[in-house]
Each structure stands twice: as C-alpha cells, then as structure tokens.
mmCIF file with all atom_site columns, C-alpha atoms in Angstrom:
data_model
loop_
_atom_site.group_PDB
_atom_site.id
_atom_site.type_symbol
_atom_site.label_atom_id
_atom_site.label_alt_id
_atom_site.label_comp_id
_atom_site.label_asym_id
_atom_site.label_entity_id
_atom_site.label_seq_id
_atom_site.pdbx_PDB_ins_code
_atom_site.Cartn_x
_atom_site.Cartn_y
_atom_site.Cartn_z
_atom_site.occupancy
_atom_site.B_iso_or_equiv
_atom_site.pdbx_formal_charge
_atom_site.auth_seq_id
_atom_site.auth_comp_id
_atom_site.auth_asym_id
_atom_site.auth_atom_id
_atom_site.pdbx_PDB_model_num
ATOM 1   C CA . MET A 1 1   ? 14.707 -309.599 68.822 1.00 46.00 ? 1   MET A CA 1
ATOM 2   C CA . GLU A 1 2   ? 17.040 -309.186 71.759 1.00 45.00 ? 2   GLU A CA 1
ATOM 3   C CA . LYS A 1 3   ? 20.167 -307.110 71.680 1.00 42.00 ? 3   LYS A CA 1
ATOM 4   C CA . ILE A 1 4   ? 23.010 -308.901 73.427 1.00 44.00 ? 4   ILE A CA 1
ATOM 5   C CA . ASP A 1 5   ? 25.980 -307.467 75.174 1.00 45.00 ? 5   ASP A CA 1
ATOM 6   C CA . PHE A 1 6   ? 28.787 -308.661 72.928 1.00 43.00 ? 6   PHE A CA 1
ATOM 7   C CA . ILE A 1 7   ? 31.388 -309.008 75.644 1.00 38.00 ? 7   ILE A CA 1
ATOM 8   C CA . ASP A 1 8   ? 29.174 -311.294 77.721 1.00 44.00 ? 8   ASP A CA 1
ATOM 9   C CA . GLY A 1 9   ? 28.247 -313.306 74.632 1.00 43.00 ? 9   GLY A CA 1
ATOM 10  C CA . ALA A 1 10  ? 25.026 -315.113 74.064 1.00 44.00 ? 10  ALA A CA 1
ATOM 11  C CA . ALA A 1 11  ? 23.283 -317.189 76.680 1.00 51.00 ? 11  ALA A CA 1
ATOM 12  C CA . ALA A 1 12  ? 24.460 -320.423 75.074 1.00 61.00 ? 12  ALA A CA 1
ATOM 13  C CA . ASP A 1 13  ? 27.551 -322.567 74.686 1.00 74.00 ? 13  ASP A CA 1
ATOM 14  C CA . SER A 1 14  ? 27.299 -322.427 70.904 1.00 85.00 ? 14  SER A CA 1
ATOM 15  C CA . VAL A 1 15  ? 25.767 -320.056 68.381 1.00 90.00 ? 15  VAL A CA 1
ATOM 16  C CA . GLN A 1 16  ? 25.403 -319.481 64.665 1.00 92.00 ? 16  GLN A CA 1
ATOM 17  C CA . VAL A 1 17  ? 26.373 -316.150 63.118 1.00 92.00 ? 17  VAL A CA 1
ATOM 18  C CA . PHE A 1 18  ? 24.273 -314.731 60.282 1.00 92.00 ? 18  PHE A CA 1
ATOM 19  C CA . GLY A 1 19  ? 26.420 -312.677 57.911 1.00 90.00 ? 19  GLY A CA 1
ATOM 20  C CA . ALA A 1 20  ? 29.669 -313.796 56.276 1.00 87.00 ? 20  ALA A CA 1
ATOM 21  C CA . GLY A 1 21  ? 30.863 -310.270 55.604 1.00 85.00 ? 21  GLY A CA 1
ATOM 22  C CA . TYR A 1 22  ? 33.315 -308.057 57.419 1.00 81.00 ? 22  TYR A CA 1
ATOM 23  C CA . ILE A 1 23  ? 31.193 -307.650 60.556 1.00 84.00 ? 23  ILE A CA 1
ATOM 24  C CA . GLY A 1 24  ? 30.364 -311.359 60.665 1.00 86.00 ? 24  GLY A CA 1
ATOM 25  C CA . LYS A 1 25  ? 34.063 -312.242 60.564 1.00 84.00 ? 25  LYS A CA 1
ATOM 26  C CA . LYS A 1 26  ? 34.747 -309.868 63.445 1.00 83.00 ? 26  LYS A CA 1
ATOM 27  C CA . ALA A 1 27  ? 31.859 -311.378 65.399 1.00 84.00 ? 27  ALA A CA 1
ATOM 28  C CA . VAL A 1 28  ? 33.110 -314.945 64.883 1.00 86.00 ? 28  VAL A CA 1
ATOM 29  C CA . TYR A 1 29  ? 36.526 -313.941 66.181 1.00 82.00 ? 29  TYR A CA 1
ATOM 30  C CA . GLY A 1 30  ? 35.112 -312.131 69.211 1.00 79.00 ? 30  GLY A CA 1
ATOM 31  C CA . LEU A 1 31  ? 32.700 -314.913 70.131 1.00 82.00 ? 31  LEU A CA 1
ATOM 32  C CA . ARG A 1 32  ? 35.381 -317.575 69.858 1.00 81.00 ? 32  ARG A CA 1
ATOM 33  C CA . ARG A 1 33  ? 37.715 -315.466 71.953 1.00 76.00 ? 33  ARG A CA 1
ATOM 34  C CA . ASN A 1 34  ? 35.007 -315.491 74.628 1.00 75.00 ? 34  ASN A CA 1
ATOM 35  C CA . GLN A 1 35  ? 34.860 -319.297 74.512 1.00 79.00 ? 35  GLN A CA 1
ATOM 36  C CA . ILE A 1 36  ? 31.562 -319.352 72.634 1.00 82.00 ? 36  ILE A CA 1
ATOM 37  C CA . LYS A 1 37  ? 31.561 -322.022 69.944 1.00 88.00 ? 37  LYS A CA 1
ATOM 38  C CA . VAL A 1 38  ? 30.398 -320.801 66.549 1.00 91.00 ? 38  VAL A CA 1
ATOM 39  C CA . THR A 1 39  ? 28.944 -323.854 64.816 1.00 92.00 ? 39  THR A CA 1
ATOM 40  C CA . ALA A 1 40  ? 28.192 -322.178 61.479 1.00 94.00 ? 40  ALA A CA 1
ATOM 41  C CA . VAL A 1 41  ? 27.992 -318.913 59.615 1.00 93.00 ? 41  VAL A CA 1
ATOM 42  C CA . LEU A 1 42  ? 24.722 -318.406 57.765 1.00 94.00 ? 42  LEU A CA 1
ATOM 43  C CA . ASP A 1 43  ? 24.552 -316.378 54.588 1.00 93.00 ? 43  ASP A CA 1
ATOM 44  C CA . ASN A 1 44  ? 22.143 -315.968 51.683 1.00 93.00 ? 44  ASN A CA 1
ATOM 45  C CA . ASN A 1 45  ? 25.023 -315.521 49.226 1.00 92.00 ? 45  ASN A CA 1
ATOM 46  C CA . LYS A 1 46  ? 25.385 -318.841 47.413 1.00 93.00 ? 46  LYS A CA 1
ATOM 47  C CA . ALA A 1 47  ? 28.976 -317.946 46.442 1.00 91.00 ? 47  ALA A CA 1
ATOM 48  C CA . VAL A 1 48  ? 30.158 -318.232 50.069 1.00 90.00 ? 48  VAL A CA 1
ATOM 49  C CA . GLN A 1 49  ? 28.003 -321.196 51.050 1.00 92.00 ? 49  GLN A CA 1
ATOM 50  C CA . GLY A 1 50  ? 30.082 -324.355 51.301 1.00 90.00 ? 50  GLY A CA 1
ATOM 51  C CA . THR A 1 51  ? 33.252 -322.470 52.212 1.00 88.00 ? 51  THR A CA 1
ATOM 52  C CA . CYS A 1 52  ? 34.782 -322.007 55.642 1.00 84.00 ? 52  CYS A CA 1
ATOM 53  C CA . LEU A 1 53  ? 34.671 -318.478 56.977 1.00 71.00 ? 53  LEU A CA 1
ATOM 54  C CA . TRP A 1 54  ? 37.064 -319.250 59.785 1.00 70.00 ? 54  TRP A CA 1
ATOM 55  C CA . GLU A 1 55  ? 39.266 -322.383 59.735 1.00 73.00 ? 55  GLU A CA 1
ATOM 56  C CA . ASP A 1 56  ? 36.645 -324.845 60.972 1.00 84.00 ? 56  ASP A CA 1
ATOM 57  C CA . VAL A 1 57  ? 33.436 -322.786 60.768 1.00 90.00 ? 57  VAL A CA 1
ATOM 58  C CA . PRO A 1 58  ? 31.385 -323.704 57.686 1.00 93.00 ? 58  PRO A CA 1
ATOM 59  C CA . CYS A 1 59  ? 29.304 -321.145 55.826 1.00 93.00 ? 59  CYS A CA 1
ATOM 60  C CA . ILE A 1 60  ? 25.865 -322.566 55.077 1.00 94.00 ? 60  ILE A CA 1
ATOM 61  C CA . SER A 1 61  ? 22.462 -321.449 53.851 1.00 95.00 ? 61  SER A CA 1
ATOM 62  C CA . PRO A 1 62  ? 19.950 -320.313 56.487 1.00 95.00 ? 62  PRO A CA 1
ATOM 63  C CA . GLU A 1 63  ? 17.549 -323.031 55.309 1.00 95.00 ? 63  GLU A CA 1
ATOM 64  C CA . SER A 1 64  ? 20.006 -325.807 56.301 1.00 94.00 ? 64  SER A CA 1
ATOM 65  C CA . ALA A 1 65  ? 20.865 -324.338 59.719 1.00 94.00 ? 65  ALA A CA 1
ATOM 66  C CA . ASP A 1 66  ? 19.969 -325.722 63.143 1.00 92.00 ? 66  ASP A CA 1
ATOM 67  C CA . ARG A 1 67  ? 16.718 -324.010 64.229 1.00 92.00 ? 67  ARG A CA 1
ATOM 68  C CA . ASP A 1 68  ? 17.360 -324.614 67.938 1.00 89.00 ? 68  ASP A CA 1
ATOM 69  C CA . CYS A 1 69  ? 20.849 -323.087 68.035 1.00 90.00 ? 69  CYS A CA 1
ATOM 70  C CA . PRO A 1 70  ? 20.828 -319.312 68.724 1.00 90.00 ? 70  PRO A CA 1
ATOM 71  C CA . VAL A 1 71  ? 21.506 -317.034 65.744 1.00 90.00 ? 71  VAL A CA 1
ATOM 72  C CA . ILE A 1 72  ? 23.417 -313.778 66.055 1.00 87.00 ? 72  ILE A CA 1
ATOM 73  C CA . LEU A 1 73  ? 22.735 -311.234 63.324 1.00 89.00 ? 73  LEU A CA 1
ATOM 74  C CA . CYS A 1 74  ? 25.736 -309.154 62.236 1.00 84.00 ? 74  CYS A CA 1
ATOM 75  C CA . PHE A 1 75  ? 24.626 -306.300 60.007 1.00 81.00 ? 75  PHE A CA 1
ATOM 76  C CA . GLU A 1 76  ? 25.338 -302.605 60.144 1.00 78.00 ? 76  GLU A CA 1
ATOM 77  C CA . LYS A 1 77  ? 22.306 -301.328 58.258 1.00 81.00 ? 77  LYS A CA 1
ATOM 78  C CA . GLU A 1 78  ? 19.016 -301.444 60.117 1.00 82.00 ? 78  GLU A CA 1
ATOM 79  C CA . LYS A 1 79  ? 17.031 -302.185 56.948 1.00 86.00 ? 79  LYS A CA 1
ATOM 80  C CA . ILE A 1 80  ? 19.073 -305.338 56.223 1.00 87.00 ? 80  ILE A CA 1
ATOM 81  C CA . LEU A 1 81  ? 18.973 -306.342 59.879 1.00 85.00 ? 81  LEU A CA 1
ATOM 82  C CA . LYS A 1 82  ? 15.168 -306.191 59.919 1.00 89.00 ? 82  LYS A CA 1
ATOM 83  C CA . ALA A 1 83  ? 14.862 -308.171 56.664 1.00 92.00 ? 83  ALA A CA 1
ATOM 84  C CA . VAL A 1 84  ? 17.176 -310.906 57.945 1.00 92.00 ? 84  VAL A CA 1
ATOM 85  C CA . GLN A 1 85  ? 15.369 -310.970 61.285 1.00 91.00 ? 85  GLN A CA 1
ATOM 86  C CA . GLU A 1 86  ? 12.070 -311.548 59.452 1.00 93.00 ? 86  GLU A CA 1
ATOM 87  C CA . GLN A 1 87  ? 13.710 -314.295 57.372 1.00 94.00 ? 87  GLN A CA 1
ATOM 88  C CA . CYS A 1 88  ? 14.985 -316.028 60.530 1.00 94.00 ? 88  CYS A CA 1
ATOM 89  C CA . LEU A 1 89  ? 11.578 -315.866 62.197 1.00 92.00 ? 89  LEU A CA 1
ATOM 90  C CA . ALA A 1 90  ? 9.893  -317.166 59.031 1.00 95.00 ? 90  ALA A CA 1
ATOM 91  C CA . LEU A 1 91  ? 12.354 -320.092 58.963 1.00 95.00 ? 91  LEU A CA 1
ATOM 92  C CA . GLY A 1 92  ? 11.453 -320.944 62.549 1.00 94.00 ? 92  GLY A CA 1
ATOM 93  C CA . PHE A 1 93  ? 14.594 -319.970 64.463 1.00 92.00 ? 93  PHE A CA 1
ATOM 94  C CA . GLN A 1 94  ? 13.835 -319.942 68.188 1.00 85.00 ? 94  GLN A CA 1
ATOM 95  C CA . LYS A 1 95  ? 16.494 -317.478 69.435 1.00 88.00 ? 95  LYS A CA 1
ATOM 96  C CA . VAL A 1 96  ? 17.599 -314.528 67.315 1.00 89.00 ? 96  VAL A CA 1
ATOM 97  C CA . TYR A 1 97  ? 19.989 -311.875 68.646 1.00 86.00 ? 97  TYR A CA 1
ATOM 98  C CA . SER A 1 98  ? 21.872 -308.980 67.128 1.00 83.00 ? 98  SER A CA 1
ATOM 99  C CA . ILE A 1 99  ? 25.224 -307.415 67.799 1.00 77.00 ? 99  ILE A CA 1
ATOM 100 C CA . LYS A 1 100 ? 25.571 -303.666 67.487 1.00 70.00 ? 100 LYS A CA 1
ATOM 101 C CA . CYS A 1 101 ? 28.574 -302.710 65.377 1.00 69.00 ? 101 CYS A CA 1
ATOM 102 C CA . ARG A 1 102 ? 29.698 -300.152 67.946 1.00 71.00 ? 102 ARG A CA 1
ATOM 103 C CA . GLU A 1 103 ? 29.727 -302.754 70.736 1.00 72.00 ? 103 GLU A CA 1
ATOM 104 C CA . LEU A 1 104 ? 31.714 -305.093 68.526 1.00 72.00 ? 104 LEU A CA 1
ATOM 105 C CA . GLN A 1 105 ? 34.255 -302.427 67.615 1.00 73.00 ? 105 GLN A CA 1
ATOM 106 C CA . ASP A 1 106 ? 34.577 -301.326 71.248 1.00 77.00 ? 106 ASP A CA 1
ATOM 107 C CA . TYR A 1 107 ? 35.300 -304.920 72.233 1.00 75.00 ? 107 TYR A CA 1
ATOM 108 C CA . LEU A 1 108 ? 37.888 -305.415 69.483 1.00 76.00 ? 108 LEU A CA 1
ATOM 109 C CA . GLU A 1 109 ? 39.707 -302.261 70.543 1.00 79.00 ? 109 GLU A CA 1
ATOM 110 C CA . THR A 1 110 ? 40.307 -303.815 73.973 1.00 82.00 ? 110 THR A CA 1
ATOM 111 C CA . LEU A 1 111 ? 42.270 -306.686 72.424 1.00 81.00 ? 111 LEU A CA 1
ATOM 112 C CA . PRO A 1 112 ? 46.060 -306.817 72.591 1.00 87.00 ? 112 PRO A CA 1
ATOM 113 C CA . ASP A 1 113 ? 47.649 -305.257 69.491 1.00 89.00 ? 113 ASP A CA 1
ATOM 114 C CA . ARG A 1 114 ? 48.692 -308.577 67.962 1.00 89.00 ? 114 ARG A CA 1
ATOM 115 C CA . ASP A 1 115 ? 45.215 -310.088 68.316 1.00 84.00 ? 115 ASP A CA 1
ATOM 116 C CA . TYR A 1 116 ? 43.593 -306.958 66.907 1.00 84.00 ? 116 TYR A CA 1
ATOM 117 C CA . LEU A 1 117 ? 45.898 -306.966 63.876 1.00 87.00 ? 117 LEU A CA 1
ATOM 118 C CA . GLU A 1 118 ? 45.228 -310.668 63.305 1.00 84.00 ? 118 GLU A CA 1
ATOM 119 C CA . VAL A 1 119 ? 41.448 -310.316 63.326 1.00 80.00 ? 119 VAL A CA 1
ATOM 120 C CA . MET A 1 120 ? 41.472 -307.193 61.161 1.00 80.00 ? 120 MET A CA 1
ATOM 121 C CA . HIS A 1 121 ? 43.861 -308.807 58.654 1.00 82.00 ? 121 HIS A CA 1
ATOM 122 C CA . TYR A 1 122 ? 41.642 -311.877 58.452 1.00 77.00 ? 122 TYR A CA 1
ATOM 123 C CA . CYS A 1 123 ? 38.510 -309.776 57.999 1.00 72.00 ? 123 CYS A CA 1
ATOM 124 C CA . VAL A 1 124 ? 40.043 -307.748 55.182 1.00 77.00 ? 124 VAL A CA 1
ATOM 125 C CA . HIS A 1 125 ? 42.171 -310.368 53.410 1.00 78.00 ? 125 HIS A CA 1
ATOM 126 C CA . GLY A 1 126 ? 40.400 -313.615 54.324 1.00 72.00 ? 126 GLY A CA 1
ATOM 127 C CA . LYS A 1 127 ? 43.565 -315.354 55.492 1.00 79.00 ? 127 LYS A CA 1
ATOM 128 C CA . LYS A 1 128 ? 45.672 -315.628 58.618 1.00 83.00 ? 128 LYS A CA 1
ATOM 129 C CA . LEU A 1 129 ? 48.299 -313.002 59.319 1.00 88.00 ? 129 LEU A CA 1
ATOM 130 C CA . ASN A 1 130 ? 51.790 -314.486 59.190 1.00 92.00 ? 130 ASN A CA 1
ATOM 131 C CA . LEU A 1 131 ? 53.861 -312.503 61.705 1.00 94.00 ? 131 LEU A CA 1
ATOM 132 C CA . GLU A 1 132 ? 56.474 -315.225 62.274 1.00 94.00 ? 132 GLU A CA 1
ATOM 133 C CA . ASN A 1 133 ? 57.698 -315.072 58.672 1.00 95.00 ? 133 ASN A CA 1
ATOM 134 C CA . PRO A 1 134 ? 55.990 -312.118 56.945 1.00 95.00 ? 134 PRO A CA 1
ATOM 135 C CA . VAL A 1 135 ? 56.008 -312.410 53.164 1.00 95.00 ? 135 VAL A CA 1
ATOM 136 C CA . THR A 1 136 ? 53.571 -309.858 51.732 1.00 94.00 ? 136 THR A CA 1
ATOM 137 C CA . LEU A 1 137 ? 53.992 -306.107 52.075 1.00 94.00 ? 137 LEU A CA 1
ATOM 138 C CA . ASN A 1 138 ? 50.906 -305.978 54.282 1.00 93.00 ? 138 ASN A CA 1
ATOM 139 C CA . GLU A 1 139 ? 52.274 -308.662 56.632 1.00 94.00 ? 139 GLU A CA 1
ATOM 140 C CA . LYS A 1 140 ? 55.578 -306.782 56.861 1.00 95.00 ? 140 LYS A CA 1
ATOM 141 C CA . LEU A 1 141 ? 53.776 -303.538 57.685 1.00 92.00 ? 141 LEU A CA 1
ATOM 142 C CA . GLN A 1 142 ? 51.780 -305.283 60.422 1.00 93.00 ? 142 GLN A CA 1
ATOM 143 C CA . TRP A 1 143 ? 55.035 -306.741 61.808 1.00 95.00 ? 143 TRP A CA 1
ATOM 144 C CA . LEU A 1 144 ? 56.527 -303.236 61.906 1.00 93.00 ? 144 LEU A CA 1
ATOM 145 C CA . LYS A 1 145 ? 53.482 -301.932 63.786 1.00 90.00 ? 145 LYS A CA 1
ATOM 146 C CA . LEU A 1 146 ? 54.206 -304.449 66.535 1.00 93.00 ? 146 LEU A CA 1
ATOM 147 C CA . HIS A 1 147 ? 58.006 -304.314 66.638 1.00 93.00 ? 147 HIS A CA 1
ATOM 148 C CA . ASP A 1 148 ? 59.033 -300.787 65.628 1.00 92.00 ? 148 ASP A CA 1
ATOM 149 C CA . ARG A 1 149 ? 57.366 -298.320 67.997 1.00 89.00 ? 149 ARG A CA 1
ATOM 150 C CA . ASN A 1 150 ? 59.241 -295.114 67.207 1.00 92.00 ? 150 ASN A CA 1
ATOM 151 C CA . PRO A 1 151 ? 57.089 -292.214 68.496 1.00 91.00 ? 151 PRO A CA 1
ATOM 152 C CA . LEU A 1 152 ? 58.399 -290.016 65.680 1.00 93.00 ? 152 LEU A CA 1
ATOM 153 C CA . TYR A 1 153 ? 56.230 -292.015 63.230 1.00 90.00 ? 153 TYR A CA 1
ATOM 154 C CA . ILE A 1 154 ? 53.103 -290.474 64.723 1.00 90.00 ? 154 ILE A CA 1
ATOM 155 C CA . THR A 1 155 ? 54.414 -286.987 64.017 1.00 92.00 ? 155 THR A CA 1
ATOM 156 C CA . ILE A 1 156 ? 55.705 -287.587 60.491 1.00 88.00 ? 156 ILE A CA 1
ATOM 157 C CA . ALA A 1 157 ? 52.515 -289.410 59.449 1.00 88.00 ? 157 ALA A CA 1
ATOM 158 C CA . ASP A 1 158 ? 50.441 -286.329 60.302 1.00 89.00 ? 158 ASP A CA 1
ATOM 159 C CA . LYS A 1 159 ? 50.529 -283.861 57.389 1.00 84.00 ? 159 LYS A CA 1
ATOM 160 C CA . PHE A 1 160 ? 50.110 -280.874 59.716 1.00 85.00 ? 160 PHE A CA 1
ATOM 161 C CA . ARG A 1 161 ? 52.374 -281.892 62.592 1.00 89.00 ? 161 ARG A CA 1
ATOM 162 C CA . VAL A 1 162 ? 55.199 -282.849 60.209 1.00 87.00 ? 162 VAL A CA 1
ATOM 163 C CA . ARG A 1 163 ? 55.412 -279.203 59.064 1.00 85.00 ? 163 ARG A CA 1
ATOM 164 C CA . ASP A 1 164 ? 56.021 -277.996 62.618 1.00 86.00 ? 164 ASP A CA 1
ATOM 165 C CA . TYR A 1 165 ? 58.534 -280.784 63.154 1.00 89.00 ? 165 TYR A CA 1
ATOM 166 C CA . LEU A 1 166 ? 60.505 -279.851 60.009 1.00 87.00 ? 166 LEU A CA 1
ATOM 167 C CA . LYS A 1 167 ? 60.515 -276.160 60.931 1.00 86.00 ? 167 LYS A CA 1
ATOM 168 C CA . ARG A 1 168 ? 61.781 -277.000 64.426 1.00 89.00 ? 168 ARG A CA 1
ATOM 169 C CA . GLU A 1 169 ? 64.463 -279.403 63.220 1.00 89.00 ? 169 GLU A CA 1
ATOM 170 C CA . PHE A 1 170 ? 65.674 -277.692 60.027 1.00 87.00 ? 170 PHE A CA 1
ATOM 171 C CA . GLY A 1 171 ? 64.493 -274.091 60.175 1.00 85.00 ? 171 GLY A CA 1
ATOM 172 C CA . GLU A 1 172 ? 61.866 -271.947 58.492 1.00 81.00 ? 172 GLU A CA 1
ATOM 173 C CA . GLU A 1 173 ? 63.527 -272.088 55.052 1.00 77.00 ? 173 GLU A CA 1
ATOM 174 C CA . TYR A 1 174 ? 62.636 -275.790 54.701 1.00 70.00 ? 174 TYR A CA 1
ATOM 175 C CA . GLU A 1 175 ? 58.882 -275.310 54.831 1.00 68.00 ? 175 GLU A CA 1
ATOM 176 C CA . LEU A 1 176 ? 56.850 -277.800 52.784 1.00 67.00 ? 176 LEU A CA 1
ATOM 177 C CA . TYR A 1 177 ? 54.636 -276.581 49.977 1.00 65.00 ? 177 TYR A CA 1
ATOM 178 C CA . PRO A 1 178 ? 50.956 -276.458 50.841 1.00 61.00 ? 178 PRO A CA 1
ATOM 179 C CA . LEU A 1 179 ? 49.187 -279.660 49.841 1.00 55.00 ? 179 LEU A CA 1
ATOM 180 C CA . SER A 1 180 ? 47.054 -277.860 47.272 1.00 52.00 ? 180 SER A CA 1
ATOM 181 C CA . ARG A 1 181 ? 50.203 -276.765 45.382 1.00 53.00 ? 181 ARG A CA 1
ATOM 182 C CA . THR A 1 182 ? 51.703 -280.243 45.622 1.00 51.00 ? 182 THR A CA 1
ATOM 183 C CA . PHE A 1 183 ? 48.840 -282.078 43.889 1.00 51.00 ? 183 PHE A CA 1
ATOM 184 C CA . PHE A 1 184 ? 47.524 -279.475 41.439 1.00 45.00 ? 184 PHE A CA 1
#
C-alpha cells in the first residue's frame, strides 16, 4: 500500500475515501479543496451506508464500490488500517492508498480560518456551518472567532496568565484562589 502526500492528492482525477468517520470527513474536504473528485465514501457501517457524507458524496458499502477507482484509507489506528487494507485487496481494488493523520492535520492547519472552522464544524456536527446567520451557540462562537479578535482573550482564557493579568491590573489583593480550592 502506498502512502500518498495529502497535499498533492492521489494520482487520479477522482477517488473513493474509505472511512466515514471524523478523519474521512476531513479527507473528503481536503481532497475536494485540491480539485480531486470524491465519487464515494466507503464504510462497513450499515447505519451510514445510503447517506451522504458530504452534500453530493454518497456513503456506500465497499462491496458495491468501483474497483478501478483509487481508494484512500483514512484511519488513525494502524491495526484498523491493516484490516481495511486486507479487505480492499480481497475485494479486488487495484489502487489503495492511505493518508497519515498528521499530514492531513498539517494540511488543514494551512487553510484560512473560515475554511478551517467550516470543515471542523462539519466533521464534528455533520452539517454546514452557518456564519451568515448564526443560530446555534456553536455557530455564534465560531462567528466570534472570526470577527472578534481581541488579543486579551488569549490571556484571560489561560488559567495561569489570567492571574498575572489580574495582579497587574487590580493589585495583589485581588489574587484568585488556587484551582484546587475552587473545585474541592
């Protein structure tokens, strides 16, 4: 099985992705962003077969997939990766590749903030992120990440740096209780 460089994509105009989980969703997004058509997502889980993982990308069983179209395996655990690789070879797939999770994450971190938030939101929640008219709390928080870039947030979100900030701004007498005394 070949390892492929995720950013360069597979040596084909279209591919199939094996794995409808979190990593598979990230891979579909990244491949499509690189103008590589994902024709299907393959998964052994019958509960996801027949659904669409990504707008127009159907999730199908490996048995009903195109054997001539390259398959990209998207699994973090080596044991699962090897088992799925053996399954693909037993089913007669001609080209089987894998994407390393680290390569995929490195690629996603190069995306513009909005694109990164959109793909991560889709991977976690299974639906598009609505930034034009945010409704849910999560959508509103993602909107704030993009539109409210106050550098003070970094300091006050850090439980150690916020103590120094409060001492500097308000004096030693306003020291926070240690975390152990706060929760116990």
